[in-house]
Amino acid sequence: RCRFPRLLIDGPYGAPAQDYRKYDVLLLIGLGIGATPLISIVKDVLNNVHRQDGDEGFMTKRVYFYWCTREEGSFEWFRGVMNEVAERDAAGEESVVELHNHCTSVYEEGDARSAMVVMLQALHHAKSGVDVVSGTRVRTHFARPCWRDVFKRVACDHQGQRVGVFYCGDQKLTPELRRLSQDFSHRTTTKFVFHKENF
């Protein structure tokens, strides 16, 4: 009787993950559970960037990952990946992945109602190096990011490059992200290519 080897396959899968390797820069945006397929991309990038032999078809040099969730407990799902990214940064390795956690159930930063939470969070992070909300070294921001500012920053930092924008989440945000991708592609030398998966 012939025995076949056991194979284990680890993502990334699905529409948001298609062809991400052909972009110089990735802008990954996940809402809630929509972060799941995007975390697979983050893990794959970390594995490929730090390999010695290098993959000729792998072009990605920088990743911006934005995760918005209402529940702070959700940050536990990917604590291991977030800590791995933070540890590589702390060890002085070249920063490839930049993580941005956003807890949308708290008033935005600058609002008087959230001032105490922000102050306590900053104090705890300064003392222990751990974010009080996510339980990782990645600092959590409050409310949704200003997407126009995010695109502007990426366009300014990566002039003349191709940015793959991969979104997974509620369809309500799709039109805004698609429009921003088009606007910044026409107004700057950075080319944004939008991909999405809605649920």
mmCIF file of C-alpha atoms in Angstrom:
data_model
loop_
_atom_site.group_PDB
_atom_site.id
_atom_site.type_symbol
_atom_site.label_atom_id
_atom_site.label_comp_id
_atom_site.label_asym_id
_atom_site.label_seq_id
_atom_site.Cartn_x
_atom_site.Cartn_y
_atom_site.Cartn_z
ATOM 1 C CA ARG A 1 0.000 0.000 0.000
ATOM 2 C CA CYS A 2 1.365 3.411 -1.044
ATOM 3 C CA ARG A 3 1.437 6.182 1.558
ATOM 4 C CA PHE A 4 1.332 9.782 0.477
ATOM 5 C CA PRO A 5 2.964 12.545 2.484
ATOM 6 C CA ARG A 6 0.735 14.649 4.677
ATOM 7 C CA LEU A 7 0.373 18.206 3.350
ATOM 8 C CA LEU A 8 -0.581 21.261 5.346
ATOM 9 C CA ILE A 9 -1.629 24.355 3.415
ATOM 10 C CA ASP A 10 -1.553 27.802 5.004
ATOM 11 C CA GLY A 11 -3.281 30.769 3.194
ATOM 12 C CA PRO A 12 -3.590 33.339 1.870
ATOM 13 C CA TYR A 13 -6.903 32.582 0.161
ATOM 14 C CA GLY A 14 -9.802 34.484 -1.344
ATOM 15 C CA ALA A 15 -10.375 37.542 -3.500
ATOM 16 C CA PRO A 16 -8.521 40.079 -1.321
ATOM 17 C CA ALA A 17 -5.396 37.938 -1.525
ATOM 18 C CA GLN A 18 -5.248 37.619 -5.308
ATOM 19 C CA ASP A 19 -1.998 38.745 -6.851
ATOM 20 C CA TYR A 20 -0.837 40.787 -3.861
ATOM 21 C CA ARG A 21 2.787 39.762 -4.527
ATOM 22 C CA LYS A 22 2.975 41.904 -7.674
ATOM 23 C CA TYR A 23 2.672 45.209 -5.792
ATOM 24 C CA ASP A 24 5.546 47.244 -4.334
ATOM 25 C CA VAL A 25 3.375 48.371 -1.427
ATOM 26 C CA LEU A 26 0.247 46.909 0.169
ATOM 27 C CA LEU A 27 -2.503 48.822 1.931
ATOM 28 C CA LEU A 28 -4.565 46.194 3.768
ATOM 29 C CA ILE A 29 -7.859 47.277 5.337
ATOM 30 C CA GLY A 30 -9.953 44.866 7.379
ATOM 31 C CA LEU A 31 -13.156 45.557 9.276
ATOM 32 C CA GLY A 32 -13.921 43.153 12.111
ATOM 33 C CA ILE A 33 -13.569 39.540 11.040
ATOM 34 C CA GLY A 34 -12.528 40.851 7.599
ATOM 35 C CA ALA A 35 -8.996 41.058 8.992
ATOM 36 C CA THR A 36 -8.689 37.262 8.824
ATOM 37 C CA PRO A 37 -7.673 36.817 5.152
ATOM 38 C CA LEU A 38 -5.472 39.906 5.357
ATOM 39 C CA ILE A 39 -3.518 38.512 8.317
ATOM 40 C CA SER A 40 -2.574 35.606 6.040
ATOM 41 C CA ILE A 41 -1.046 38.145 3.657
ATOM 42 C CA VAL A 42 0.880 39.794 6.516
ATOM 43 C CA LYS A 43 2.264 36.414 7.600
ATOM 44 C CA ASP A 44 3.216 35.488 4.043
ATOM 45 C CA VAL A 45 4.991 38.819 3.519
ATOM 46 C CA LEU A 46 6.944 38.376 6.766
ATOM 47 C CA ASN A 47 7.998 34.881 5.692
ATOM 48 C CA ASN A 48 9.038 35.957 2.178
ATOM 49 C CA VAL A 49 10.837 39.174 3.063
ATOM 50 C CA HIS A 50 13.074 37.460 5.607
ATOM 51 C CA ARG A 51 13.935 34.420 3.478
ATOM 52 C CA GLN A 52 17.508 34.265 2.286
ATOM 53 C CA ASP A 53 16.897 32.842 -1.201
ATOM 54 C CA GLY A 54 14.200 35.352 -2.174
ATOM 55 C CA ASP A 55 11.255 34.772 -4.468
ATOM 56 C CA GLU A 56 11.658 36.396 -7.885
ATOM 57 C CA GLY A 57 7.886 36.960 -8.221
ATOM 58 C CA PHE A 58 7.661 38.612 -4.822
ATOM 59 C CA MET A 59 7.785 42.414 -5.201
ATOM 60 C CA THR A 60 6.283 43.635 -1.899
ATOM 61 C CA LYS A 61 8.617 45.753 0.219
ATOM 62 C CA ARG A 62 6.148 47.541 2.527
ATOM 63 C CA VAL A 63 2.768 46.747 4.095
ATOM 64 C CA TYR A 64 0.319 49.027 5.902
ATOM 65 C CA PHE A 65 -2.334 47.058 7.771
ATOM 66 C CA TYR A 66 -5.409 48.849 9.170
ATOM 67 C CA TRP A 67 -7.780 46.832 11.302
ATOM 68 C CA CYS A 68 -10.993 48.417 12.593
ATOM 69 C CA THR A 69 -13.128 46.559 15.096
ATOM 70 C CA ARG A 70 -15.801 47.496 17.622
ATOM 71 C CA GLU A 71 -14.721 44.991 20.254
ATOM 72 C CA GLU A 72 -11.353 45.264 21.935
ATOM 73 C CA GLY A 73 -11.448 41.513 22.636
ATOM 74 C CA SER A 74 -11.072 40.901 18.899
ATOM 75 C CA PHE A 75 -7.435 41.990 19.071
ATOM 76 C CA GLU A 76 -6.672 38.686 20.836
ATOM 77 C CA TRP A 77 -7.329 36.806 17.576
ATOM 78 C CA PHE A 78 -4.055 37.889 16.004
ATOM 79 C CA ARG A 79 -1.991 38.770 19.071
ATOM 80 C CA GLY A 80 0.805 36.435 17.955
ATOM 81 C CA VAL A 81 1.243 38.123 14.569
ATOM 82 C CA MET A 82 1.066 41.613 16.077
ATOM 83 C CA ASN A 83 3.710 40.725 18.648
ATOM 84 C CA GLU A 84 5.930 39.160 15.976
ATOM 85 C CA VAL A 85 5.840 42.364 13.927
ATOM 86 C CA ALA A 86 6.548 44.493 17.022
ATOM 87 C CA GLU A 87 9.422 42.218 18.119
ATOM 88 C CA ARG A 88 11.076 42.461 14.692
ATOM 89 C CA ASP A 89 10.822 46.246 14.904
ATOM 90 C CA ALA A 90 12.265 46.245 18.437
ATOM 91 C CA ALA A 91 15.140 43.978 17.328
ATOM 92 C CA GLY A 92 16.145 46.594 14.777
ATOM 93 C CA GLU A 93 15.143 44.565 11.737
ATOM 94 C CA GLU A 94 13.980 46.530 8.726
ATOM 95 C CA SER A 95 10.354 47.482 9.298
ATOM 96 C CA VAL A 96 8.265 45.937 6.549
ATOM 97 C CA VAL A 97 4.821 45.807 8.165
ATOM 98 C CA GLU A 98 3.189 48.762 9.894
ATOM 99 C CA LEU A 99 0.152 47.857 11.999
ATOM 100 C CA HIS A 100 -2.719 50.176 12.900
ATOM 101 C CA ASN A 101 -5.428 48.904 15.244
ATOM 102 C CA HIS A 102 -8.589 50.978 15.569
ATOM 103 C CA CYS A 103 -11.226 50.331 18.223
ATOM 104 C CA THR A 104 -14.385 52.000 16.945
ATOM 105 C CA SER A 105 -16.522 51.576 20.064
ATOM 106 C CA VAL A 106 -14.651 54.379 21.863
ATOM 107 C CA TYR A 107 -14.964 58.058 21.020
ATOM 108 C CA GLU A 108 -12.261 59.323 18.694
ATOM 109 C CA GLU A 109 -8.984 60.640 20.048
ATOM 110 C CA GLY A 110 -9.258 64.300 20.923
ATOM 111 C CA ASP A 111 -12.852 63.921 22.137
ATOM 112 C CA ALA A 112 -13.192 64.927 25.810
ATOM 113 C CA ARG A 113 -15.127 61.719 26.546
ATOM 114 C CA SER A 114 -12.168 59.550 25.536
ATOM 115 C CA ALA A 115 -9.407 61.714 27.033
ATOM 116 C CA MET A 116 -9.080 59.620 30.215
ATOM 117 C CA VAL A 117 -8.903 56.346 28.289
ATOM 118 C CA VAL A 118 -6.237 57.753 25.938
ATOM 119 C CA MET A 119 -4.223 59.115 28.861
ATOM 120 C CA LEU A 120 -4.294 55.820 30.765
ATOM 121 C CA GLN A 121 -3.455 53.908 27.600
ATOM 122 C CA ALA A 122 -0.442 56.140 26.864
ATOM 123 C CA LEU A 123 0.813 55.874 30.442
ATOM 124 C CA HIS A 124 0.498 52.069 30.468
ATOM 125 C CA HIS A 125 2.209 51.766 27.065
ATOM 126 C CA ALA A 126 5.081 54.022 28.187
ATOM 127 C CA LYS A 127 5.632 52.006 31.380
ATOM 128 C CA SER A 128 5.207 48.463 30.095
ATOM 129 C CA GLY A 129 5.518 48.689 26.318
ATOM 130 C CA VAL A 130 2.161 46.898 26.040
ATOM 131 C CA ASP A 131 -1.062 48.422 24.804
ATOM 132 C CA VAL A 132 -3.819 48.201 27.405
ATOM 133 C CA VAL A 133 -6.510 47.628 24.743
ATOM 134 C CA SER A 134 -4.908 45.046 22.433
ATOM 135 C CA GLY A 135 -2.535 43.448 24.932
ATOM 136 C CA THR A 136 0.276 43.750 22.364
ATOM 137 C CA ARG A 137 3.066 46.219 21.614
ATOM 138 C CA VAL A 138 0.899 47.688 18.836
ATOM 139 C CA ARG A 139 -0.859 50.819 20.076
ATOM 140 C CA THR A 140 -4.606 50.963 19.529
ATOM 141 C CA HIS A 141 -6.215 54.102 18.115
ATOM 142 C CA PHE A 142 -9.820 55.085 18.721
ATOM 143 C CA ALA A 143 -12.515 55.603 16.084
ATOM 144 C CA ARG A 144 -12.039 54.958 12.373
ATOM 145 C CA PRO A 145 -9.030 56.411 10.609
ATOM 146 C CA CYS A 146 -9.416 59.298 8.192
ATOM 147 C CA TRP A 147 -9.006 57.283 4.999
ATOM 148 C CA ARG A 148 -8.063 60.328 2.926
ATOM 149 C CA ASP A 149 -5.126 60.983 5.295
ATOM 150 C CA VAL A 150 -4.069 57.324 5.060
ATOM 151 C CA PHE A 151 -4.027 57.395 1.244
ATOM 152 C CA LYS A 152 -2.243 60.769 1.236
ATOM 153 C CA ARG A 153 0.517 59.471 3.508
ATOM 154 C CA VAL A 154 1.030 56.316 1.435
ATOM 155 C CA ALA A 155 1.073 58.345 -1.806
ATOM 156 C CA CYS A 156 3.656 60.774 -0.407
ATOM 157 C CA ASP A 157 5.881 58.031 1.014
ATOM 158 C CA HIS A 158 5.775 55.835 -2.115
ATOM 159 C CA GLN A 159 5.856 58.153 -5.102
ATOM 160 C CA GLY A 160 5.982 56.382 -8.448
ATOM 161 C CA GLN A 161 5.147 52.998 -6.940
ATOM 162 C CA ARG A 162 2.176 50.639 -7.336
ATOM 163 C CA VAL A 163 0.060 50.146 -4.236
ATOM 164 C CA GLY A 164 -2.323 47.222 -3.959
ATOM 165 C CA VAL A 165 -5.292 48.224 -1.813
ATOM 166 C CA PHE A 166 -6.952 45.115 -0.380
ATOM 167 C CA TYR A 167 -10.186 45.561 1.552
ATOM 168 C CA CYS A 168 -12.254 42.957 3.346
ATOM 169 C CA GLY A 169 -15.319 44.074 5.263
ATOM 170 C CA ASP A 170 -18.762 45.629 5.093
ATOM 171 C CA GLN A 171 -19.703 46.914 1.636
ATOM 172 C CA LYS A 172 -20.544 50.393 2.998
ATOM 173 C CA LEU A 173 -16.864 51.381 2.936
ATOM 174 C CA THR A 174 -16.192 50.014 -0.580
ATOM 175 C CA PRO A 175 -17.274 53.123 -2.574
ATOM 176 C CA GLU A 176 -15.113 55.466 -0.470
ATOM 177 C CA LEU A 177 -11.997 53.295 -0.730
ATOM 178 C CA ARG A 178 -12.501 52.764 -4.477
ATOM 179 C CA ARG A 179 -12.937 56.526 -5.018
ATOM 180 C CA LEU A 180 -9.827 57.350 -2.957
ATOM 181 C CA SER A 181 -7.804 54.781 -4.928
ATOM 182 C CA GLN A 182 -8.888 56.430 -8.182
ATOM 183 C CA ASP A 183 -8.429 59.995 -6.931
ATOM 184 C CA PHE A 184 -4.907 59.462 -5.630
ATOM 185 C CA SER A 185 -3.923 57.489 -8.741
ATOM 186 C CA HIS A 186 -4.931 60.445 -10.925
ATOM 187 C CA ARG A 187 -3.549 63.218 -8.714
ATOM 188 C CA THR A 188 -0.195 61.666 -7.733
ATOM 189 C CA THR A 189 2.511 59.511 -9.290
ATOM 190 C CA THR A 190 1.494 56.654 -6.977
ATOM 191 C CA LYS A 191 -0.856 54.137 -8.591
ATOM 192 C CA PHE A 192 -3.459 52.567 -6.291
ATOM 193 C CA VAL A 193 -5.196 49.385 -7.486
ATOM 194 C CA PHE A 194 -8.310 48.510 -5.488
ATOM 195 C CA HIS A 195 -9.403 44.936 -4.624
ATOM 196 C CA LYS A 196 -12.257 44.037 -2.292
ATOM 197 C CA GLU A 197 -14.230 41.255 -0.705
ATOM 198 C CA ASN A 198 -17.464 42.177 1.050
ATOM 199 C CA PHE A 199 -19.539 40.227 3.500
#
